């Protein structure tokens, strides 16, 4: 990265931070202004295809070791969501944990891809791409370290990502569309140019790794105006940008389902309110909103798909200034602006 790039990058982020804190008009920030100039708000619906700790019931921890071993309810919800969104003219960008491709049938996943939903790479075992020790890579390697086969963490992570691509292609004939890191990072990959470079070497042009900060949720407590405001304010920090090496970052947009329901023990109405306000902010500013959920969690908390219907309805009501797109389209627009 040259010094000028570094300065521009820092300035933009600093500006957004200042604007969010002071309530200054975000429409004047370079990122938001560019989005407005180039058209509509881009709203993404994403589902990470993995099992979630404490679902379908509290105390269920074994999924930590089998993130990709999806149960039937999770797969059915993923498919049902895809159908509903497709009927409304949208798409869902799914992220697949590769181990699910070891299951007896992968017809559901092939069907999703065939109906036009992009399927991205979420690693083979849901590994932590920033891990620096083998046990920290994933619980599976903590319990069964021999699976690492003596590889160093960086190599193990690289192989795990590649393995997911290979499994998708060999078993389902699917070419992965982009990469989402397991776990979201407040710092995205800003602090790890080596990981950015590895992803580019593996053929990815964009990554979804950031999860901007917002006020923490307290279990069983209805979110206060302050908490909701901080979630909306975090959207300004969750806008896509380009790393110095050229990889595009598309952060996830708070609040995630696991954060709200598993950590916050929220009621569905509270979640709907937070999502509605955040999507409205994105539409108002012609910005990007990257809804992040997990069918293993959302399927239990929102069985009737109310959240995704709400997002589809908001976009439909604002069709002149918002559209549902894939993360590929978001990355494309960021690169075009450049
Ligand atoms: Zn995940």
mmCIF file of C-alpha atoms and ligand atoms in Angstrom:
data_model
loop_
_atom_site.group_PDB
_atom_site.id
_atom_site.type_symbol
_atom_site.label_atom_id
_atom_site.label_comp_id
_atom_site.label_asym_id
_atom_site.label_seq_id
_atom_site.Cartn_x
_atom_site.Cartn_y
_atom_site.Cartn_z
ATOM 1 C CA UNK A 1 0.000 0.000 0.000
ATOM 2 C CA UNK A 2 1.389 3.401 -0.819
ATOM 3 C CA UNK A 3 1.185 6.282 1.645
ATOM 4 C CA UNK A 4 -1.537 8.063 -0.324
ATOM 5 C CA UNK A 5 -3.789 5.014 -0.306
ATOM 6 C CA UNK A 6 -3.255 4.666 3.397
ATOM 7 C CA UNK A 7 -4.178 8.291 3.958
ATOM 8 C CA UNK A 8 -7.359 8.109 1.849
ATOM 9 C CA UNK A 9 -8.436 4.926 3.542
ATOM 10 C CA UNK A 10 -7.869 6.305 7.025
ATOM 11 C CA UNK A 11 -9.600 9.544 6.145
ATOM 12 C CA UNK A 12 -12.708 7.837 4.850
ATOM 13 C CA UNK A 13 -13.072 5.611 7.884
ATOM 14 C CA UNK A 14 -12.265 8.441 10.253
ATOM 15 C CA UNK A 15 -14.853 10.570 8.538
ATOM 16 C CA UNK A 16 -17.500 7.905 8.901
ATOM 17 C CA UNK A 17 -16.610 7.438 12.543
ATOM 18 C CA UNK A 18 -16.849 11.155 13.195
ATOM 19 C CA UNK A 19 -20.075 11.453 11.240
ATOM 20 C CA UNK A 20 -21.674 8.579 13.119
ATOM 21 C CA UNK A 21 -20.674 10.037 16.471
ATOM 22 C CA UNK A 22 -21.673 13.597 15.777
ATOM 23 C CA UNK A 23 -24.722 12.804 13.709
ATOM 24 C CA UNK A 24 -23.228 14.776 10.835
ATOM 25 C CA UNK A 25 -24.839 14.306 7.452
ATOM 26 C CA UNK A 26 -23.532 10.987 6.201
ATOM 27 C CA UNK A 27 -24.644 11.790 2.686
ATOM 28 C CA UNK A 28 -21.569 13.984 2.373
ATOM 29 C CA UNK A 29 -19.108 11.169 3.128
ATOM 30 C CA UNK A 30 -17.223 9.891 0.074
ATOM 31 C CA UNK A 31 -18.493 6.310 0.421
ATOM 32 C CA UNK A 32 -22.127 7.228 0.817
ATOM 33 C CA UNK A 33 -21.975 10.003 -1.777
ATOM 34 C CA UNK A 34 -20.580 7.539 -4.323
ATOM 35 C CA UNK A 35 -23.359 5.087 -3.527
ATOM 36 C CA UNK A 36 -25.977 7.772 -4.053
ATOM 37 C CA UNK A 37 -24.394 8.873 -7.282
ATOM 38 C CA UNK A 38 -24.450 5.363 -8.658
ATOM 39 C CA UNK A 39 -28.036 4.591 -7.869
ATOM 40 C CA UNK A 40 -29.955 2.389 -5.535
ATOM 41 C CA UNK A 41 -29.386 1.060 -2.074
ATOM 42 C CA UNK A 42 -28.046 -2.479 -2.325
ATOM 43 C CA UNK A 43 -29.761 -4.841 0.085
ATOM 44 C CA UNK A 44 -28.283 -8.322 0.492
ATOM 45 C CA UNK A 45 -29.924 -11.287 2.186
ATOM 46 C CA UNK A 46 -27.350 -13.800 3.357
ATOM 47 C CA UNK A 47 -27.672 -17.115 5.166
ATOM 48 C CA UNK A 48 -24.675 -18.951 6.571
ATOM 49 C CA UNK A 49 -25.333 -22.672 6.178
ATOM 50 C CA UNK A 50 -24.028 -24.095 9.435
ATOM 51 C CA UNK A 51 -25.268 -25.394 12.759
ATOM 52 C CA UNK A 52 -25.348 -22.972 15.706
ATOM 53 C CA UNK A 53 -24.462 -23.680 19.308
ATOM 54 C CA UNK A 54 -27.533 -23.717 21.643
ATOM 55 C CA UNK A 55 -29.912 -24.572 18.770
ATOM 56 C CA UNK A 56 -32.380 -26.117 18.382
ATOM 57 C CA UNK A 57 -32.181 -26.247 22.170
ATOM 58 C CA UNK A 58 -30.047 -24.617 24.841
ATOM 59 C CA UNK A 59 -27.041 -26.640 25.883
ATOM 60 C CA UNK A 60 -26.500 -28.110 22.430
ATOM 61 C CA UNK A 61 -22.749 -27.679 22.054
ATOM 62 C CA UNK A 62 -21.762 -30.586 19.820
ATOM 63 C CA UNK A 63 -22.295 -28.445 16.727
ATOM 64 C CA UNK A 64 -19.055 -26.665 17.625
ATOM 65 C CA UNK A 65 -17.341 -29.801 16.310
ATOM 66 C CA UNK A 66 -19.738 -30.435 13.436
ATOM 67 C CA UNK A 67 -20.591 -27.005 12.074
ATOM 68 C CA UNK A 68 -21.301 -28.347 8.611
ATOM 69 C CA UNK A 69 -23.431 -31.324 9.612
ATOM 70 C CA UNK A 70 -26.769 -29.599 8.971
ATOM 71 C CA UNK A 71 -29.936 -31.132 10.399
ATOM 72 C CA UNK A 72 -33.085 -31.506 8.277
ATOM 73 C CA UNK A 73 -34.920 -28.541 9.802
ATOM 74 C CA UNK A 74 -32.027 -26.214 8.958
ATOM 75 C CA UNK A 75 -31.857 -27.372 5.349
ATOM 76 C CA UNK A 76 -35.640 -27.127 4.973
ATOM 77 C CA UNK A 77 -35.662 -23.577 6.315
ATOM 78 C CA UNK A 78 -32.819 -22.589 3.988
ATOM 79 C CA UNK A 79 -34.802 -23.925 1.025
ATOM 80 C CA UNK A 80 -38.083 -22.361 2.182
ATOM 81 C CA UNK A 81 -36.371 -18.981 2.545
ATOM 82 C CA UNK A 82 -34.884 -19.287 -0.926
ATOM 83 C CA UNK A 83 -38.309 -20.024 -2.430
ATOM 84 C CA UNK A 84 -40.008 -17.145 -0.630
ATOM 85 C CA UNK A 85 -37.362 -14.615 -1.654
ATOM 86 C CA UNK A 86 -37.283 -15.912 -5.229
ATOM 87 C CA UNK A 87 -41.074 -15.535 -5.497
ATOM 88 C CA UNK A 88 -40.579 -11.921 -4.518
ATOM 89 C CA UNK A 89 -38.009 -11.463 -7.235
ATOM 90 C CA UNK A 90 -34.929 -11.507 -4.989
ATOM 91 C CA UNK A 91 -32.062 -13.843 -4.237
ATOM 92 C CA UNK A 92 -30.276 -15.043 -1.124
ATOM 93 C CA UNK A 93 -26.499 -15.248 -1.020
ATOM 94 C CA UNK A 94 -25.764 -18.462 0.892
ATOM 95 C CA UNK A 95 -22.438 -19.378 2.462
ATOM 96 C CA UNK A 96 -21.714 -23.075 2.666
ATOM 97 C CA UNK A 97 -19.647 -24.921 5.267
ATOM 98 C CA UNK A 98 -18.150 -27.608 3.048
ATOM 99 C CA UNK A 99 -18.583 -30.565 5.335
ATOM 100 C CA UNK A 100 -22.322 -30.637 4.539
ATOM 101 C CA UNK A 101 -21.317 -32.051 1.163
ATOM 102 C CA UNK A 102 -20.396 -35.337 2.912
ATOM 103 C CA UNK A 103 -24.094 -35.931 3.650
ATOM 104 C CA UNK A 104 -26.177 -38.541 1.825
ATOM 105 C CA UNK A 105 -28.030 -35.971 -0.276
ATOM 106 C CA UNK A 106 -27.008 -32.548 -1.505
ATOM 107 C CA UNK A 107 -30.020 -32.134 -3.808
ATOM 108 C CA UNK A 108 -31.355 -29.233 -1.713
ATOM 109 C CA UNK A 109 -28.152 -27.255 -2.210
ATOM 110 C CA UNK A 110 -27.988 -27.990 -5.928
ATOM 111 C CA UNK A 111 -31.600 -26.882 -6.221
ATOM 112 C CA UNK A 112 -30.817 -23.582 -4.517
ATOM 113 C CA UNK A 113 -27.951 -22.945 -6.915
ATOM 114 C CA UNK A 114 -30.062 -23.969 -9.919
ATOM 115 C CA UNK A 115 -32.789 -21.505 -8.979
ATOM 116 C CA UNK A 116 -30.272 -18.678 -9.145
ATOM 117 C CA UNK A 117 -29.050 -18.247 -5.582
ATOM 118 C CA UNK A 118 -25.284 -17.732 -5.317
ATOM 119 C CA UNK A 119 -23.421 -20.077 -2.967
ATOM 120 C CA UNK A 120 -20.263 -18.743 -1.328
ATOM 121 C CA UNK A 121 -17.432 -20.426 0.543
ATOM 122 C CA UNK A 122 -17.601 -20.485 4.370
ATOM 123 C CA UNK A 123 -14.634 -22.888 4.751
ATOM 124 C CA UNK A 124 -14.886 -26.664 5.155
ATOM 125 C CA UNK A 125 -14.974 -26.814 8.964
ATOM 126 C CA UNK A 126 -15.862 -23.229 9.904
ATOM 127 C CA UNK A 127 -12.290 -22.285 10.705
ATOM 128 C CA UNK A 128 -11.066 -19.053 12.244
ATOM 129 C CA UNK A 129 -8.988 -17.466 9.482
ATOM 130 C CA UNK A 130 -7.039 -15.380 12.007
ATOM 131 C CA UNK A 131 -6.003 -18.331 14.199
ATOM 132 C CA UNK A 132 -2.304 -18.661 14.945
ATOM 133 C CA UNK A 133 -2.361 -22.028 16.725
ATOM 134 C CA UNK A 134 -3.852 -25.335 15.558
ATOM 135 C CA UNK A 135 -6.361 -25.676 18.449
ATOM 136 C CA UNK A 136 -7.591 -22.137 17.747
ATOM 137 C CA UNK A 137 -8.318 -22.967 14.103
ATOM 138 C CA UNK A 138 -11.489 -24.866 15.034
ATOM 139 C CA UNK A 139 -12.872 -27.067 17.817
ATOM 140 C CA UNK A 140 -12.554 -30.085 15.554
ATOM 141 C CA UNK A 141 -8.778 -29.676 15.482
ATOM 142 C CA UNK A 142 -8.719 -29.192 19.239
ATOM 143 C CA UNK A 143 -10.433 -32.545 19.794
ATOM 144 C CA UNK A 144 -8.703 -34.324 16.917
ATOM 145 C CA UNK A 145 -5.380 -32.547 16.331
ATOM 146 C CA UNK A 146 -4.138 -35.377 14.087
ATOM 147 C CA UNK A 147 -6.475 -34.052 11.402
ATOM 148 C CA UNK A 148 -4.106 -31.109 11.031
ATOM 149 C CA UNK A 149 -1.488 -33.613 9.866
ATOM 150 C CA UNK A 150 1.372 -31.518 11.180
ATOM 151 C CA UNK A 151 0.391 -28.497 9.098
ATOM 152 C CA UNK A 152 0.985 -25.013 10.432
ATOM 153 C CA UNK A 153 -2.195 -22.968 11.114
ATOM 154 C CA UNK A 154 -1.820 -20.795 7.990
ATOM 155 C CA UNK A 155 -1.543 -23.855 5.740
ATOM 156 C CA UNK A 156 -4.379 -25.636 7.542
ATOM 157 C CA UNK A 157 -6.647 -22.611 7.027
ATOM 158 C CA UNK A 158 -5.714 -22.244 3.359
ATOM 159 C CA UNK A 159 -6.353 -25.965 2.735
ATOM 160 C CA UNK A 160 -9.672 -25.799 4.590
ATOM 161 C CA UNK A 161 -10.905 -22.994 2.347
ATOM 162 C CA UNK A 162 -9.734 -24.755 -0.795
ATOM 163 C CA UNK A 163 -11.349 -28.008 0.355
ATOM 164 C CA UNK A 164 -14.760 -26.300 0.580
ATOM 165 C CA UNK A 165 -14.403 -25.091 -3.023
ATOM 166 C CA UNK A 166 -13.371 -28.561 -4.167
ATOM 167 C CA UNK A 167 -16.288 -30.227 -2.348
ATOM 168 C CA UNK A 168 -18.802 -27.746 -3.797
ATOM 169 C CA UNK A 169 -17.536 -28.329 -7.267
ATOM 170 C CA UNK A 170 -17.017 -32.117 -7.147
ATOM 171 C CA UNK A 171 -20.191 -33.044 -5.302
ATOM 172 C CA UNK A 172 -22.640 -30.380 -6.410
ATOM 173 C CA UNK A 173 -21.146 -28.853 -9.548
ATOM 174 C CA UNK A 174 -21.216 -25.447 -7.859
ATOM 175 C CA UNK A 175 -18.546 -22.811 -8.345
ATOM 176 C CA UNK A 176 -18.295 -20.803 -5.143
ATOM 177 C CA UNK A 177 -19.252 -17.150 -5.242
ATOM 178 C CA UNK A 178 -17.144 -15.237 -2.770
ATOM 179 C CA UNK A 179 -15.898 -15.884 0.728
ATOM 180 C CA UNK A 180 -17.312 -15.142 4.147
ATOM 181 C CA UNK A 181 -15.161 -15.612 7.207
ATOM 182 C CA UNK A 182 -16.573 -17.715 10.015
ATOM 183 C CA UNK A 183 -17.136 -15.169 12.781
ATOM 184 C CA UNK A 184 -17.252 -11.463 12.063
ATOM 185 C CA UNK A 185 -14.384 -9.213 13.084
ATOM 186 C CA UNK A 186 -14.717 -5.603 14.262
ATOM 187 C CA UNK A 187 -11.418 -4.940 12.473
ATOM 188 C CA UNK A 188 -12.443 -6.983 9.394
ATOM 189 C CA UNK A 189 -9.130 -8.120 7.806
ATOM 190 C CA UNK A 190 -7.533 -4.666 8.161
ATOM 191 C CA UNK A 191 -4.967 -6.145 10.552
ATOM 192 C CA UNK A 192 -4.212 -9.214 8.430
ATOM 193 C CA UNK A 193 -2.814 -8.400 4.982
ATOM 194 C CA UNK A 194 -1.477 -11.967 4.865
ATOM 195 C CA UNK A 195 -5.030 -13.359 5.010
ATOM 196 C CA UNK A 196 -6.207 -10.852 2.379
ATOM 197 C CA UNK A 197 -3.387 -12.030 0.126
ATOM 198 C CA UNK A 198 -4.152 -15.706 0.736
ATOM 199 C CA UNK A 199 -7.788 -15.181 -0.296
ATOM 200 C CA UNK A 200 -6.707 -13.434 -3.474
ATOM 201 C CA UNK A 201 -4.299 -16.279 -4.219
ATOM 202 C CA UNK A 202 -7.225 -18.668 -3.830
ATOM 203 C CA UNK A 203 -9.108 -16.686 -6.466
ATOM 204 C CA UNK A 204 -11.457 -14.553 -4.382
ATOM 205 C CA UNK A 205 -12.046 -10.929 -5.345
ATOM 206 C CA UNK A 206 -14.125 -10.064 -2.278
ATOM 207 C CA UNK A 207 -14.549 -11.141 1.310
ATOM 208 C CA UNK A 208 -17.246 -10.546 3.893
ATOM 209 C CA UNK A 209 -15.435 -10.479 7.238
ATOM 210 C CA UNK A 210 -16.283 -7.257 9.071
ATOM 211 C CA UNK A 211 -18.926 -6.860 11.743
ATOM 212 C CA UNK A 212 -19.009 -3.262 12.970
ATOM 213 C CA UNK A 213 -19.267 -2.508 16.655
ATOM 214 C CA UNK A 214 -22.508 -1.510 18.323
ATOM 215 C CA UNK A 215 -23.699 -1.323 21.908
ATOM 216 C CA UNK A 216 -23.808 -4.763 23.498
ATOM 217 C CA UNK A 217 -27.178 -6.363 24.041
ATOM 218 C CA UNK A 218 -28.165 -7.497 27.530
ATOM 219 C CA UNK A 219 -29.868 -10.890 27.834
ATOM 220 C CA UNK A 220 -33.666 -10.772 27.972
ATOM 221 C CA UNK A 221 -33.645 -6.971 27.919
ATOM 222 C CA UNK A 222 -35.695 -5.147 25.319
ATOM 223 C CA UNK A 223 -33.243 -2.995 23.341
ATOM 224 C CA UNK A 224 -33.345 0.624 24.489
ATOM 225 C CA UNK A 225 -33.437 3.527 22.066
ATOM 226 C CA UNK A 226 -29.691 3.876 22.703
ATOM 227 C CA UNK A 227 -29.027 0.295 21.668
ATOM 228 C CA UNK A 228 -31.207 0.597 18.558
ATOM 229 C CA UNK A 229 -29.558 3.916 17.663
ATOM 230 C CA UNK A 230 -26.114 2.364 18.014
ATOM 231 C CA UNK A 231 -27.114 -0.513 15.729
ATOM 232 C CA UNK A 232 -28.347 1.954 13.111
ATOM 233 C CA UNK A 233 -25.231 4.109 13.549
ATOM 234 C CA UNK A 234 -23.038 1.042 12.997
ATOM 235 C CA UNK A 235 -24.374 0.773 9.430
ATOM 236 C CA UNK A 236 -22.147 3.673 8.381
ATOM 237 C CA UNK A 237 -19.113 1.639 9.497
ATOM 238 C CA UNK A 238 -20.364 -1.417 7.665
ATOM 239 C CA UNK A 239 -20.048 -0.042 4.155
ATOM 240 C CA UNK A 240 -17.896 -1.873 1.604
ATOM 241 C CA UNK A 241 -14.378 -0.732 0.771
ATOM 242 C CA UNK A 242 -11.238 -1.942 -0.965
ATOM 243 C CA UNK A 243 -8.177 -3.177 0.907
ATOM 244 C CA UNK A 244 -4.855 -1.734 -0.281
ATOM 245 C CA UNK A 245 -4.071 -4.977 -2.123
ATOM 246 C CA UNK A 246 -7.317 -4.804 -4.127
ATOM 247 C CA UNK A 247 -9.535 -7.296 -2.276
ATOM 248 C CA UNK A 248 -13.034 -5.891 -1.660
ATOM 249 C CA UNK A 249 -14.465 -6.033 1.870
ATOM 250 C CA UNK A 250 -18.246 -6.272 2.301
ATOM 251 C CA UNK A 251 -18.969 -6.172 6.035
ATOM 252 C CA UNK A 252 -21.946 -7.913 7.605
ATOM 253 C CA UNK A 253 -24.634 -5.537 8.836
ATOM 254 C CA UNK A 254 -25.654 -5.610 12.498
ATOM 255 C CA UNK A 255 -27.498 -7.037 14.181
ATOM 256 C CA UNK A 256 -27.032 -10.715 13.414
ATOM 257 C CA UNK A 257 -29.583 -13.316 14.447
ATOM 258 C CA UNK A 258 -27.191 -15.138 16.791
ATOM 259 C CA UNK A 259 -26.199 -11.899 18.462
ATOM 260 C CA UNK A 260 -29.827 -10.889 19.026
ATOM 261 C CA UNK A 261 -31.375 -14.261 19.831
ATOM 262 C CA UNK A 262 -28.606 -16.447 21.246
ATOM 263 C CA UNK A 263 -26.715 -13.755 23.135
ATOM 264 C CA UNK A 264 -29.502 -11.217 23.720
ATOM 265 C CA UNK A 265 -32.404 -13.687 24.060
ATOM 266 C CA UNK A 266 -34.446 -11.155 22.076
ATOM 267 C CA UNK A 267 -38.086 -11.478 21.123
ATOM 268 C CA UNK A 268 -38.745 -11.575 17.394
ATOM 269 C CA UNK A 269 -40.474 -8.165 17.473
ATOM 270 C CA UNK A 270 -37.340 -6.539 18.894
ATOM 271 C CA UNK A 271 -35.255 -8.057 16.127
ATOM 272 C CA UNK A 272 -37.718 -6.939 13.443
ATOM 273 C CA UNK A 273 -37.569 -3.390 14.772
ATOM 274 C CA UNK A 274 -33.750 -3.297 14.710
ATOM 275 C CA UNK A 275 -33.636 -4.731 11.199
ATOM 276 C CA UNK A 276 -36.347 -2.394 9.901
ATOM 277 C CA UNK A 277 -34.537 0.679 11.193
ATOM 278 C CA UNK A 278 -31.203 -0.466 9.777
ATOM 279 C CA UNK A 279 -32.593 -1.291 6.334
ATOM 280 C CA UNK A 280 -34.435 2.044 6.263
ATOM 281 C CA UNK A 281 -31.145 3.798 7.023
ATOM 282 C CA UNK A 282 -29.486 1.973 4.131
ATOM 283 C CA UNK A 283 -32.327 2.861 1.751
ATOM 284 C CA UNK A 284 -32.299 6.493 2.856
ATOM 285 C CA UNK A 285 -28.554 6.734 2.187
ATOM 286 C CA UNK A 286 -28.497 4.540 -0.942
ATOM 287 C CA UNK A 287 -26.010 2.456 0.994
ATOM 288 C CA UNK A 288 -25.382 -1.271 1.400
ATOM 289 C CA UNK A 289 -27.129 -3.512 3.914
ATOM 290 C CA UNK A 290 -25.808 -7.051 4.300
ATOM 291 C CA UNK A 291 -28.335 -8.996 6.383
ATOM 292 C CA UNK A 292 -26.635 -11.869 8.182
ATOM 293 C CA UNK A 293 -28.519 -14.853 9.569
ATOM 294 C CA UNK A 294 -28.277 -18.594 10.084
ATOM 295 C CA UNK A 295 -31.132 -20.952 9.222
ATOM 296 C CA UNK A 296 -30.171 -23.079 12.251
ATOM 297 C CA UNK A 297 -30.971 -20.098 14.518
ATOM 298 C CA UNK A 298 -33.452 -17.987 12.554
ATOM 299 C CA UNK A 299 -35.479 -21.091 11.696
ATOM 300 C CA UNK A 300 -36.198 -21.573 15.400
ATOM 301 C CA UNK A 301 -36.700 -17.903 16.283
ATOM 302 C CA UNK A 302 -38.531 -16.789 13.140
ATOM 303 C CA UNK A 303 -40.146 -19.903 11.644
ATOM 304 C CA UNK A 304 -42.545 -17.901 9.433
ATOM 305 C CA UNK A 305 -39.698 -15.960 7.720
ATOM 306 C CA UNK A 306 -41.039 -12.627 8.983
ATOM 307 C CA UNK A 307 -37.623 -10.952 8.949
ATOM 308 C CA UNK A 308 -36.797 -11.704 5.347
ATOM 309 C CA UNK A 309 -40.350 -10.849 4.302
ATOM 310 C CA UNK A 310 -39.999 -7.507 6.050
ATOM 311 C CA UNK A 311 -36.766 -6.784 4.169
ATOM 312 C CA UNK A 312 -38.335 -7.831 0.846
ATOM 313 C CA UNK A 313 -41.350 -5.592 1.548
ATOM 314 C CA UNK A 314 -39.161 -2.601 2.440
ATOM 315 C CA UNK A 315 -37.248 -3.002 -0.813
ATOM 316 C CA UNK A 316 -40.452 -3.433 -2.814
ATOM 317 C CA UNK A 317 -41.999 -0.309 -1.306
ATOM 318 C CA UNK A 318 -38.837 1.589 -2.232
ATOM 319 C CA UNK A 319 -38.204 -0.034 -5.597
ATOM 320 C CA UNK A 320 -37.122 3.294 -7.077
ATOM 321 C CA UNK A 321 -34.208 3.552 -4.645
ATOM 322 C CA UNK A 322 -33.392 0.048 -3.416
ATOM 323 C CA UNK A 323 -32.827 -3.429 -4.794
ATOM 324 C CA UNK A 324 -31.951 -6.899 -3.512
ATOM 325 C CA UNK A 325 -28.611 -7.990 -4.927
ATOM 326 C CA UNK A 326 -25.859 -10.554 -4.441
ATOM 327 C CA UNK A 327 -22.601 -9.659 -2.739
ATOM 328 C CA UNK A 328 -20.957 -10.017 -6.168
ATOM 329 C CA UNK A 329 -22.998 -7.020 -7.337
ATOM 330 C CA UNK A 330 -21.904 -5.033 -4.291
ATOM 331 C CA UNK A 331 -18.245 -5.818 -4.991
ATOM 332 C CA UNK A 332 -18.684 -4.928 -8.643
ATOM 333 C CA UNK A 333 -20.101 -1.525 -7.820
ATOM 334 C CA UNK A 334 -17.328 -0.776 -5.330
ATOM 335 C CA UNK A 335 -14.729 -1.618 -7.990
ATOM 336 C CA UNK A 336 -16.538 0.398 -10.654
ATOM 337 C CA UNK A 337 -16.579 3.454 -8.428
ATOM 338 C CA UNK A 338 -12.839 3.121 -8.010
HETATM 339 ZN ZN1 LIG B 1 -20.451 -19.078 10.242
#
